[in-house]
Backbone as a printed PyTorch tensor [residue, N CA C, xyz], in Angstrom:
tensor([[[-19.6550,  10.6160,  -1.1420],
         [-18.7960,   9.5700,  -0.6340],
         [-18.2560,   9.9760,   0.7340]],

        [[-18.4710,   9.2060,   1.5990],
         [-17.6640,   9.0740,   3.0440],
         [-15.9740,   8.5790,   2.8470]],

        [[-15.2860,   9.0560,   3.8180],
         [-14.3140,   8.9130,   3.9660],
         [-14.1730,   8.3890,   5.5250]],

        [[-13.7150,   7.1040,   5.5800],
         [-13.6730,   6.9030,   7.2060],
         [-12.3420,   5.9500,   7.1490]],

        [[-12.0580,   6.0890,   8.7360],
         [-11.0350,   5.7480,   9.4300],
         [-11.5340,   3.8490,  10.0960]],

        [[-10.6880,   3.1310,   9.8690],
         [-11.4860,   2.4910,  11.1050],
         [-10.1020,   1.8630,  11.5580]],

        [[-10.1270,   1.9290,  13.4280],
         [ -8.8010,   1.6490,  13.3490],
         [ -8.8290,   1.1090,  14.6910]],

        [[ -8.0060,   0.0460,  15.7940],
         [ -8.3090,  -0.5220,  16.7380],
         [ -6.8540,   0.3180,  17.5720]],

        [[ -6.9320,   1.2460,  19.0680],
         [ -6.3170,   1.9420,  19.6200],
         [ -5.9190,   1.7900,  20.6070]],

        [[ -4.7960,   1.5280,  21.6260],
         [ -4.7230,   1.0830,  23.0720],
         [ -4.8710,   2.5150,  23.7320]],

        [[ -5.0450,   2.2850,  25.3960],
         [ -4.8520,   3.8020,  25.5900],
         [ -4.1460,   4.9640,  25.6250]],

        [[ -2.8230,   3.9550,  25.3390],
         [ -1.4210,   5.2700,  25.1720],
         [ -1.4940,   5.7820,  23.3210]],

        [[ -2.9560,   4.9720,  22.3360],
         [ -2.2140,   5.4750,  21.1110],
         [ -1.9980,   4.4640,  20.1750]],

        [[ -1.2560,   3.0650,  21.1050],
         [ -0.6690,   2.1080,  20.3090],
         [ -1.5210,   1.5560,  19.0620]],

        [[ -1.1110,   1.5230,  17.6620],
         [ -1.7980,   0.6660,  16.6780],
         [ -1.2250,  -0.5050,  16.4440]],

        [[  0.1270,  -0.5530,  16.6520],
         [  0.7830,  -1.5230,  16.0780],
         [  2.3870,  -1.6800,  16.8100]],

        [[  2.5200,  -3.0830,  16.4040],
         [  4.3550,  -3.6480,  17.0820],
         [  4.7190,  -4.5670,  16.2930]],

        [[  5.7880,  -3.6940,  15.5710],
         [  6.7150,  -5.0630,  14.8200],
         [  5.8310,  -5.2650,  13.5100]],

        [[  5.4010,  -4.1420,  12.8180],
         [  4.3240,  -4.1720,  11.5330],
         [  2.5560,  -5.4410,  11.8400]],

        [[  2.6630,  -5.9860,  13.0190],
         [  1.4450,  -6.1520,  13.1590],
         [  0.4080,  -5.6920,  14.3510]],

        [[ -0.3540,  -6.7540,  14.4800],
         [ -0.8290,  -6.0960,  16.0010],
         [ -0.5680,  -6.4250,  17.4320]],

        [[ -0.5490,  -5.6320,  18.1750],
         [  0.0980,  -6.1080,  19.1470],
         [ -1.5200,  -7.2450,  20.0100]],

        [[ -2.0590,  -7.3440,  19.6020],
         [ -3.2100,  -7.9970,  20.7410],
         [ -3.5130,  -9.0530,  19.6310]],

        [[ -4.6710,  -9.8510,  20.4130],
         [ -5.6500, -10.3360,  19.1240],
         [ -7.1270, -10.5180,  19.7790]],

        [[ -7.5790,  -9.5710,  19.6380],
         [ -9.1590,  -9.8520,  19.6300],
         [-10.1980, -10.5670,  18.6880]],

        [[-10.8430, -11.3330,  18.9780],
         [-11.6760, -11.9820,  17.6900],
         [-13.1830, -11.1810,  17.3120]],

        [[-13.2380, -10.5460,  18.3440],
         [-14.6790, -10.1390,  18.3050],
         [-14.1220,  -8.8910,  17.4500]],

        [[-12.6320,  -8.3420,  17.4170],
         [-12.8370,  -6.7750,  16.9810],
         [-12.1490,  -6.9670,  15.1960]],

        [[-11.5770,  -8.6250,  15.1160],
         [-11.4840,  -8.7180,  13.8910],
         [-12.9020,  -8.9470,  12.8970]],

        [[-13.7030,  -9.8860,  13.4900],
         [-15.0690,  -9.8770,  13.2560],
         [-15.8300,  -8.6460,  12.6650]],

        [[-15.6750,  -7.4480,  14.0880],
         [-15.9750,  -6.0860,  13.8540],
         [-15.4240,  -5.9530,  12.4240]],

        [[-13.6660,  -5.5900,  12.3740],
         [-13.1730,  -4.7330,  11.2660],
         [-13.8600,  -5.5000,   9.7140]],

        [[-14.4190,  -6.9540,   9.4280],
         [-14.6990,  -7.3600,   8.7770],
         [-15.9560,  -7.2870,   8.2100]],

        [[-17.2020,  -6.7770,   9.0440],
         [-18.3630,  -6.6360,   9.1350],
         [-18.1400,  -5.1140,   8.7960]],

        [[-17.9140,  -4.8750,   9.3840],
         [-17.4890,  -2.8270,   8.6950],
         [-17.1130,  -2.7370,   7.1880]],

        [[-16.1690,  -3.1620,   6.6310],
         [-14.9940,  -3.2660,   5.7080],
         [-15.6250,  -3.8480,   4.5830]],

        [[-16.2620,  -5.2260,   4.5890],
         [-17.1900,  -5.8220,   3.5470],
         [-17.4680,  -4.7340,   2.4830]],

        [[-17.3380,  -5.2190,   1.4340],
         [-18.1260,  -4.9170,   0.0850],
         [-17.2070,  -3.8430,  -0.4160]],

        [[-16.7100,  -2.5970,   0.7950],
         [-16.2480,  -1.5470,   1.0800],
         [-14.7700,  -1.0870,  -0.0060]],

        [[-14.4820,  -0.7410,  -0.5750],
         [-12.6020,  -0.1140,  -0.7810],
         [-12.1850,  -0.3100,   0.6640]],

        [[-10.9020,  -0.0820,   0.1840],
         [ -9.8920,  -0.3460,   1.9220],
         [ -8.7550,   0.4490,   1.3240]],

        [[ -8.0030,   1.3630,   1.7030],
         [ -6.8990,   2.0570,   1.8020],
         [ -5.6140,   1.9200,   2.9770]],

        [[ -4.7990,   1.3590,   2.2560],
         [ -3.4590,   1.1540,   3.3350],
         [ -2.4590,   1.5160,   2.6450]],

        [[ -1.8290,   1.3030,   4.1750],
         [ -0.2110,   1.9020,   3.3790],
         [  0.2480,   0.5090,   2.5090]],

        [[  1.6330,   0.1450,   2.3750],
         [  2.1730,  -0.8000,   1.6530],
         [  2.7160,  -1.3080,   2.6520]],

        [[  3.1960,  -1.2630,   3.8140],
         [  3.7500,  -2.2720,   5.4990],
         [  2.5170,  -2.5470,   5.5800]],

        [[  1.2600,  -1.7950,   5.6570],
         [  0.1590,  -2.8010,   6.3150],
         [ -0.4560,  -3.7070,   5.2380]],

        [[  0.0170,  -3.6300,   3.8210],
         [ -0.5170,  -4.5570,   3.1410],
         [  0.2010,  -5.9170,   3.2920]],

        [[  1.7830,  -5.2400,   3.6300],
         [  3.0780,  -6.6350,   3.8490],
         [  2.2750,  -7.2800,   5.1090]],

        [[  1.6590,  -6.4500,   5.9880],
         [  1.4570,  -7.4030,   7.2580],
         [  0.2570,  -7.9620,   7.1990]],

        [[ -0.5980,  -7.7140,   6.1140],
         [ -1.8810,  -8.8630,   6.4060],
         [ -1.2850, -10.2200,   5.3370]],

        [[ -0.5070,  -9.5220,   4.2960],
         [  0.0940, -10.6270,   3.7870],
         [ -0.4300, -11.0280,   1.8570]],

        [[ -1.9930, -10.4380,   1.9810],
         [ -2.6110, -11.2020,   0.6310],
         [ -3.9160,  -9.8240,   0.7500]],

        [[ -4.3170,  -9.8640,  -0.4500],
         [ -5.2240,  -8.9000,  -0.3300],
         [ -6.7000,  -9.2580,   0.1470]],

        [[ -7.3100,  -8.7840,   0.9910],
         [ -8.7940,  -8.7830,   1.7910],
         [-10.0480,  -9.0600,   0.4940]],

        [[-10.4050, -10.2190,   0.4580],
         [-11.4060, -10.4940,  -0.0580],
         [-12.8030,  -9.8720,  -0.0920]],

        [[-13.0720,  -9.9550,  -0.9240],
         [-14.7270,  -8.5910,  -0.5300],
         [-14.6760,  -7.0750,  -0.5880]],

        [[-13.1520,  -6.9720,  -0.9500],
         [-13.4110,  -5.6290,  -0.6440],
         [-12.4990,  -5.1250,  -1.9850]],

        [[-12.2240,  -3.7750,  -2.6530],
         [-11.4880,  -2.9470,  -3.4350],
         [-10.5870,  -2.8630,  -2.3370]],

        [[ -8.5540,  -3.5780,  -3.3970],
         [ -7.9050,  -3.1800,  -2.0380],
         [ -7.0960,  -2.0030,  -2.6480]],

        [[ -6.7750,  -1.3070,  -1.9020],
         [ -6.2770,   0.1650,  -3.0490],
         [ -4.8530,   0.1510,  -1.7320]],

        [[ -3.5300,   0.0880,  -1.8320],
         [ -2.5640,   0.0990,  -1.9610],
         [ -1.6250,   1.1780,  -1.7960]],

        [[ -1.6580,   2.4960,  -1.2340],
         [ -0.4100,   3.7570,  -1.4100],
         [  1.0960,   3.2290,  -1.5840]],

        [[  1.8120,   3.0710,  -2.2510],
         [  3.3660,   2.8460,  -1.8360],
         [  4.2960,   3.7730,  -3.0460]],

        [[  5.4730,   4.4280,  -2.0510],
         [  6.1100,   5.4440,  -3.2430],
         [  6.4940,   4.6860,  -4.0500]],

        [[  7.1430,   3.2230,  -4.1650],
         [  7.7740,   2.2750,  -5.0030],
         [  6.7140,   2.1160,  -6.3950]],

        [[  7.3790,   3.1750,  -7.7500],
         [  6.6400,   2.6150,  -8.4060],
         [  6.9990,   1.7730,  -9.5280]],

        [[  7.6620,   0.4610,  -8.7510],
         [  7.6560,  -0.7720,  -9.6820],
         [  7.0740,  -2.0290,  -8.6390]],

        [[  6.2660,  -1.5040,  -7.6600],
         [  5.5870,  -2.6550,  -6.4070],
         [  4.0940,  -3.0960,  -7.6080]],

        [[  4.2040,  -4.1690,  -7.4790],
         [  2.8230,  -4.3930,  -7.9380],
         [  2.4310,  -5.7160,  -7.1920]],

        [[  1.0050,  -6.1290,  -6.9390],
         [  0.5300,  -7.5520,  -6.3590],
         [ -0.6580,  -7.4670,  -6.6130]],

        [[ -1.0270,  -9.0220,  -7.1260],
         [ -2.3720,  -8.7230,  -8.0330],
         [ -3.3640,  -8.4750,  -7.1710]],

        [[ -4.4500,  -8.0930,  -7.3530],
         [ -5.7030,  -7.8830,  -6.7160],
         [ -5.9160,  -6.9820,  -6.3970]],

        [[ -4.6380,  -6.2130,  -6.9720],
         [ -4.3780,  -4.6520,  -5.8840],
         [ -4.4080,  -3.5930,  -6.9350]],

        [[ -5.0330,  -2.4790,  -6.0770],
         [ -4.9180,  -1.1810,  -7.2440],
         [ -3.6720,  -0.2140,  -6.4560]],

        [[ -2.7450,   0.0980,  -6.9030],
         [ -1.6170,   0.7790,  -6.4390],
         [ -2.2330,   2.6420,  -6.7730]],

        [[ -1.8560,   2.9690,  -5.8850],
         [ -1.7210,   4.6010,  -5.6310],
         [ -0.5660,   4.9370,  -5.3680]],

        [[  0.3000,   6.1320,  -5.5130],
         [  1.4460,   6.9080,  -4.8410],
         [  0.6750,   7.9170,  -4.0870]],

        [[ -0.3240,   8.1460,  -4.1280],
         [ -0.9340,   9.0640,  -3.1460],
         [ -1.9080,   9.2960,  -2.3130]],

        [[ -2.6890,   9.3930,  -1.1630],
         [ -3.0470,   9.5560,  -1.0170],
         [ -4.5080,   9.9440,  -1.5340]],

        [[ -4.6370,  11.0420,  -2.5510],
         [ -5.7090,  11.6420,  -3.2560],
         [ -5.6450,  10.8630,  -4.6880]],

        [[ -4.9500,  10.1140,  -5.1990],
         [ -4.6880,   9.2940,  -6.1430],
         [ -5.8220,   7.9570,  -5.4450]],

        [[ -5.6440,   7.4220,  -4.0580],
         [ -5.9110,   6.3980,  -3.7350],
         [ -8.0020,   6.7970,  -2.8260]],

        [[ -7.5750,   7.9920,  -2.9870],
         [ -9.1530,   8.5360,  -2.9850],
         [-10.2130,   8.4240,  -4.0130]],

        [[ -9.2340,   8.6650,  -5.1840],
         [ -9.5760,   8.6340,  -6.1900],
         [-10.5560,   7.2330,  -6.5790]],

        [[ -9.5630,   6.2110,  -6.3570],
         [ -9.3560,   4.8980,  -6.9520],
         [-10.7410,   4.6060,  -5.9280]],

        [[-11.0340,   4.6030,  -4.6320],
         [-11.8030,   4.4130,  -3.7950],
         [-13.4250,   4.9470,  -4.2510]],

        [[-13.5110,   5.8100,  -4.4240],
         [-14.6040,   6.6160,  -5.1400],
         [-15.3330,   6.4510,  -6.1370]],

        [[-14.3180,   5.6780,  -7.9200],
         [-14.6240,   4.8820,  -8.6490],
         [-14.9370,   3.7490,  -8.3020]],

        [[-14.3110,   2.9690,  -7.4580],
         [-15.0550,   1.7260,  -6.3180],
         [-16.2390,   1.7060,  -6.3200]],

        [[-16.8980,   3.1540,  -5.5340],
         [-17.7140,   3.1830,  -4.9800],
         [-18.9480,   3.2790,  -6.1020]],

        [[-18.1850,   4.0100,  -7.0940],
         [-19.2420,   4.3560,  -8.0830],
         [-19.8670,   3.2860,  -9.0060]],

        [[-18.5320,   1.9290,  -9.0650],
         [-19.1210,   1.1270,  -9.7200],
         [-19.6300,   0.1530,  -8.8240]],

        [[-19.9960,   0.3030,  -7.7230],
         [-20.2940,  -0.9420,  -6.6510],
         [-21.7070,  -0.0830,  -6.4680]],

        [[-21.5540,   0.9620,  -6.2470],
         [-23.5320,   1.7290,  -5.6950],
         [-22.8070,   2.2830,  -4.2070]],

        [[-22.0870,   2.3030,  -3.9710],
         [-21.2490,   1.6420,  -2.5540],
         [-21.1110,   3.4500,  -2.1530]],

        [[-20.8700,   3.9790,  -0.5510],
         [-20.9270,   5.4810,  -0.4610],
         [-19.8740,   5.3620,   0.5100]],

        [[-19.1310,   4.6270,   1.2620],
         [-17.9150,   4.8850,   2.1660],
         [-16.6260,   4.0060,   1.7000]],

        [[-15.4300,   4.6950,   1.8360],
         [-14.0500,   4.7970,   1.3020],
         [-13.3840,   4.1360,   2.9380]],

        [[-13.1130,   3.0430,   2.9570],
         [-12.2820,   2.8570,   4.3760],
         [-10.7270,   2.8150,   4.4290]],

        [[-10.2510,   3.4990,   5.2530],
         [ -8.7480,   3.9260,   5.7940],
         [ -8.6440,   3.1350,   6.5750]],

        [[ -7.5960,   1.9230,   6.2120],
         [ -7.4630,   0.6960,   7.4250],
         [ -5.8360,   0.9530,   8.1980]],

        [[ -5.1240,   2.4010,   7.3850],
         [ -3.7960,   2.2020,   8.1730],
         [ -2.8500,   2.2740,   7.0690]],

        [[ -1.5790,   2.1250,   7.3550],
         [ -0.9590,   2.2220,   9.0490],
         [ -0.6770,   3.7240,   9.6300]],

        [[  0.0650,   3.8040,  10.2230],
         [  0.3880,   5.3790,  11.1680],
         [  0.4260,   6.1670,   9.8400]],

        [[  1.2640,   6.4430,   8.9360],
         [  1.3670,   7.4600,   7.8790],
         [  0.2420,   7.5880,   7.7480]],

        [[ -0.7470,   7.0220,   6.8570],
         [ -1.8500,   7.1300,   6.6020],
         [ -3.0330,   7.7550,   7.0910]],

        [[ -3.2370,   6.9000,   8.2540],
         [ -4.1810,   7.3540,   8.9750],
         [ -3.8940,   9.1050,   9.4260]],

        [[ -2.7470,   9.5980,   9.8580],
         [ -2.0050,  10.7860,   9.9520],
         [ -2.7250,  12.0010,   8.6240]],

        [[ -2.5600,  11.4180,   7.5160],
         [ -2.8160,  11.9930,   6.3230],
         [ -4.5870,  12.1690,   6.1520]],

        [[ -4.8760,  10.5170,   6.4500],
         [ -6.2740,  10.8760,   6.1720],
         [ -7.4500,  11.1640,   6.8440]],

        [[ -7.1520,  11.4200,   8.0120],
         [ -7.6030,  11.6200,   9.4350],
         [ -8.0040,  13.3400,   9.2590]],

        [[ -7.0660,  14.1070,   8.7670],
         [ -6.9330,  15.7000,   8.2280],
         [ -8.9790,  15.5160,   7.5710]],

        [[ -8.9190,  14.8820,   6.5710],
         [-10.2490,  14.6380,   5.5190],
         [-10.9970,  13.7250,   6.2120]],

        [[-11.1620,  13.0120,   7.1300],
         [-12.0760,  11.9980,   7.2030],
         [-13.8840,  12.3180,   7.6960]],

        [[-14.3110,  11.8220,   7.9410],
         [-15.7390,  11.8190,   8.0550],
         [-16.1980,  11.4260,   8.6720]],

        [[-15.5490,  10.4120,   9.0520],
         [-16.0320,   9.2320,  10.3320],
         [-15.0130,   8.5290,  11.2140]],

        [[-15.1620,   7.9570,  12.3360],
         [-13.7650,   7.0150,  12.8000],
         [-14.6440,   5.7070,  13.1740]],

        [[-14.3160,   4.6230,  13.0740],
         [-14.8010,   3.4790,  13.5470],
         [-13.4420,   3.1100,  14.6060]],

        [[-13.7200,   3.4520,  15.4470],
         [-12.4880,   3.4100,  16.9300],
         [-12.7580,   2.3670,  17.8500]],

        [[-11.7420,   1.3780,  17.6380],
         [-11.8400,   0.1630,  18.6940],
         [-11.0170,   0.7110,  19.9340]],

        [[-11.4410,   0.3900,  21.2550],
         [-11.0250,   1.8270,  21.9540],
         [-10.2880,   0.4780,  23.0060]],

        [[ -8.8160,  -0.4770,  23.0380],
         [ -8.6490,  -0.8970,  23.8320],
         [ -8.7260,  -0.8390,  25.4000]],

        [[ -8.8320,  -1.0700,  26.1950],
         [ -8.4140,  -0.2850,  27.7580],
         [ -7.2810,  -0.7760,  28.2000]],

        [[ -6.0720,  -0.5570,  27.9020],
         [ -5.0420,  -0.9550,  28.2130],
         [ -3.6250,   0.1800,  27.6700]],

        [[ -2.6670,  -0.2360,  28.3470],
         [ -1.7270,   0.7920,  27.9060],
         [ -0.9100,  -0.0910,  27.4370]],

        [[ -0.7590,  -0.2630,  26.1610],
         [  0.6680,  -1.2770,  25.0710],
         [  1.4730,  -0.8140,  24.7850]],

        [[  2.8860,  -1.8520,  24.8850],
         [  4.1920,  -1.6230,  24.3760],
         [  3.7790,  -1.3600,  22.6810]],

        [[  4.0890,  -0.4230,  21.9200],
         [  4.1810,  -0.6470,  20.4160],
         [  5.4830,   0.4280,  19.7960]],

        [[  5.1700,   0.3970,  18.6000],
         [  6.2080,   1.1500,  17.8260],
         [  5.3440,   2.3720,  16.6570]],

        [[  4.0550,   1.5530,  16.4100],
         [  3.2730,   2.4780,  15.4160],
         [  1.9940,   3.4180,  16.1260]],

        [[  1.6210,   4.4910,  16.3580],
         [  0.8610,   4.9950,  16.6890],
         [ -0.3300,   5.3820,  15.9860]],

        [[ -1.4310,   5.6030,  16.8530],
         [ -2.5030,   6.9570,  15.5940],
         [ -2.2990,   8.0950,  15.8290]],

        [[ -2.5090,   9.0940,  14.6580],
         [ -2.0770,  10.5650,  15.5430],
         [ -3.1630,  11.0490,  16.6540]],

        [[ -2.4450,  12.3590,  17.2740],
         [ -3.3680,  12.3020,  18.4310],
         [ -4.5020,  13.2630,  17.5860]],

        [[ -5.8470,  13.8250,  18.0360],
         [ -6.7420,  14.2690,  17.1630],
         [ -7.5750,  14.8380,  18.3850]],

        [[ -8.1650,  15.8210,  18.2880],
         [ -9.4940,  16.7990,  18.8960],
         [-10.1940,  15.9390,  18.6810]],

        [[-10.9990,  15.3700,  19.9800],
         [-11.9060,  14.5860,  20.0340],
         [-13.3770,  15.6710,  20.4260]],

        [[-13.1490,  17.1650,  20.5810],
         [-14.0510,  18.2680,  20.6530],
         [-14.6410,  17.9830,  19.2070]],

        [[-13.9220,  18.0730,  17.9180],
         [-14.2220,  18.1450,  16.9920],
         [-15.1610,  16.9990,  16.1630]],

        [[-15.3080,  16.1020,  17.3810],
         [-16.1390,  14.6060,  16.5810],
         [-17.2180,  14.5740,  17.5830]],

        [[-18.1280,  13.9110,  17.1990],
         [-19.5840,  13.4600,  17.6580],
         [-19.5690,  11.9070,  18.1570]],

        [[-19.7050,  11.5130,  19.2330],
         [-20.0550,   9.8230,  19.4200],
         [-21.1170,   8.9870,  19.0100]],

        [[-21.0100,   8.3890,  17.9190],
         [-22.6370,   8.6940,  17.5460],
         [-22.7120,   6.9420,  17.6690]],

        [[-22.0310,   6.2580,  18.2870],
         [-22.6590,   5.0210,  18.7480],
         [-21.6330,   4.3530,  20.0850]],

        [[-21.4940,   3.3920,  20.5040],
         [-20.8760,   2.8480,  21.2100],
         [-21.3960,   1.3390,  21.9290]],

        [[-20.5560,   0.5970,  21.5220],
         [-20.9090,  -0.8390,  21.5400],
         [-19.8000,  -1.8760,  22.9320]],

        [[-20.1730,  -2.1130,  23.8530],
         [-19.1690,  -3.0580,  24.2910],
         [-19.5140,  -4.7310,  23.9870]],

        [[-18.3340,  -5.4280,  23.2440],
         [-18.5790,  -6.4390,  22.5970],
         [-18.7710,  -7.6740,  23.8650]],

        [[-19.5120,  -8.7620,  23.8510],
         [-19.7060,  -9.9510,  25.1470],
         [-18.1610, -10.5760,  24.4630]],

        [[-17.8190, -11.0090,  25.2770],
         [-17.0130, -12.0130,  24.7000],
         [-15.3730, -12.5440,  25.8310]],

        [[-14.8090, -13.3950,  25.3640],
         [-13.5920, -12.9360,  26.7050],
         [-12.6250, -13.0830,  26.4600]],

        [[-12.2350, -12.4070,  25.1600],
         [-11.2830, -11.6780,  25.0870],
         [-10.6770,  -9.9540,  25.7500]],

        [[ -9.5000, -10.4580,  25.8750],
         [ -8.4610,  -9.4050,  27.2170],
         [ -7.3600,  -8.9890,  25.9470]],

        [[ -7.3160,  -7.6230,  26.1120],
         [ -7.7000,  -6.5070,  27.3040],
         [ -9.3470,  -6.1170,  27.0010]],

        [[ -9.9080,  -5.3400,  27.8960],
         [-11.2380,  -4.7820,  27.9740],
         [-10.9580,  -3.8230,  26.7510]],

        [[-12.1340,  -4.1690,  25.8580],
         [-12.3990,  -2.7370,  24.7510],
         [-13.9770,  -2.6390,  24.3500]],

        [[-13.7900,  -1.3240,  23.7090],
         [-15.2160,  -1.1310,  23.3370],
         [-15.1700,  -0.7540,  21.8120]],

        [[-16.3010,  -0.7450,  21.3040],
         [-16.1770,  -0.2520,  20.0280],
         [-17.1500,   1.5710,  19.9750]],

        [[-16.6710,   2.4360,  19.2200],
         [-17.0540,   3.9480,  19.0450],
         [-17.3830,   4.1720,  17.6160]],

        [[-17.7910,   5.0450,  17.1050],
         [-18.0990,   5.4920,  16.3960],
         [-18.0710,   6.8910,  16.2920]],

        [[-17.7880,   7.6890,  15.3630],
         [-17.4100,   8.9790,  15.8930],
         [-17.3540,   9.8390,  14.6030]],

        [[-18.4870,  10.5800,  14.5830],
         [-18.0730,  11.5630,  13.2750],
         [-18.1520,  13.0110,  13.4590]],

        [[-17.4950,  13.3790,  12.0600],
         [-17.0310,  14.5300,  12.4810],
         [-18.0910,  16.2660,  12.8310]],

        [[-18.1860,  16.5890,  13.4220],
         [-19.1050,  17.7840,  13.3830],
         [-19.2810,  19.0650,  12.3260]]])
């Protein structure tokens, strides 16, 4: 089983403002959806408040310390390796071989340490936000694709790919 990140980045860092996103690209929601399909998805419990309902198509697996949070569709974890867990059985009963980390800052922080892969939407811009990704040795990863999407949506981004060595 893979463990990957996939996460959309401005150039100072920024992931997020005000629990959502600060931009809106269509081509890179498209992206996160075409990635994510079929897939588990791992978030914190703010980024589950901010999409609102759980992601169709996919195992949504849930971290939150609150353990009387429940919302259907959802498999709740308190942990991290609890929510690895839950991802893995996913995988096992789907045929399925990658675990996706959609966020938010805690998270990605935690699972970034273990990951395997990054699917990095690489904004070109420097954004006001409040949530970051951590910063990470980019010595330590491989570029193993890179896509710039047509389209005209602003700011300029590209999409990366990046695993670990």
């Amino acid at each position: 089983m893979k463990l990957s990140l996939i996460v959309a980045m401005s150039r100072n860092g920024v992931i997020g403002l005000d629990n959502r996103l600060p931009w809106h690209l269509s081509e890179d929601l498209k992206y996160f959806k075409s990635v994510t399909m079929g897939k588990p998805i791992i978030m914190g419990r703010k980024t589950f408040d901010s999409i609102g309902r759980p992601l169709p198509g996919r195992c949504n697996i849930v971290i939150t310390r609150n353990p009387d949070w429940i919302e259907p569709g959802v498999k709740i974890a308190q942990t991290i390796d609890q929510a690895m867990l839950l991802g893995q059985q996913a995988c096992e009963e789907s045929g399925g071989e990658e675990v996706m980390v959609i966020g938010g800052e805690q998270i990605y922080r935690i699972a970034l340490t273990v990951a395997d892969r990054i699917y990095l939407t690489e904004v070109d811009a420097d954004i006001k936000g409040d949530a970051f990704f951590p910063e990470f040795d980019r010595s330590a990863w491989s570029q193993v694709k890179v896509e710039h999407p047509e389209g005209t949506d602003s700011p300029v981004y590209r999409f990366l790919v990046l695993e670990r060595i």
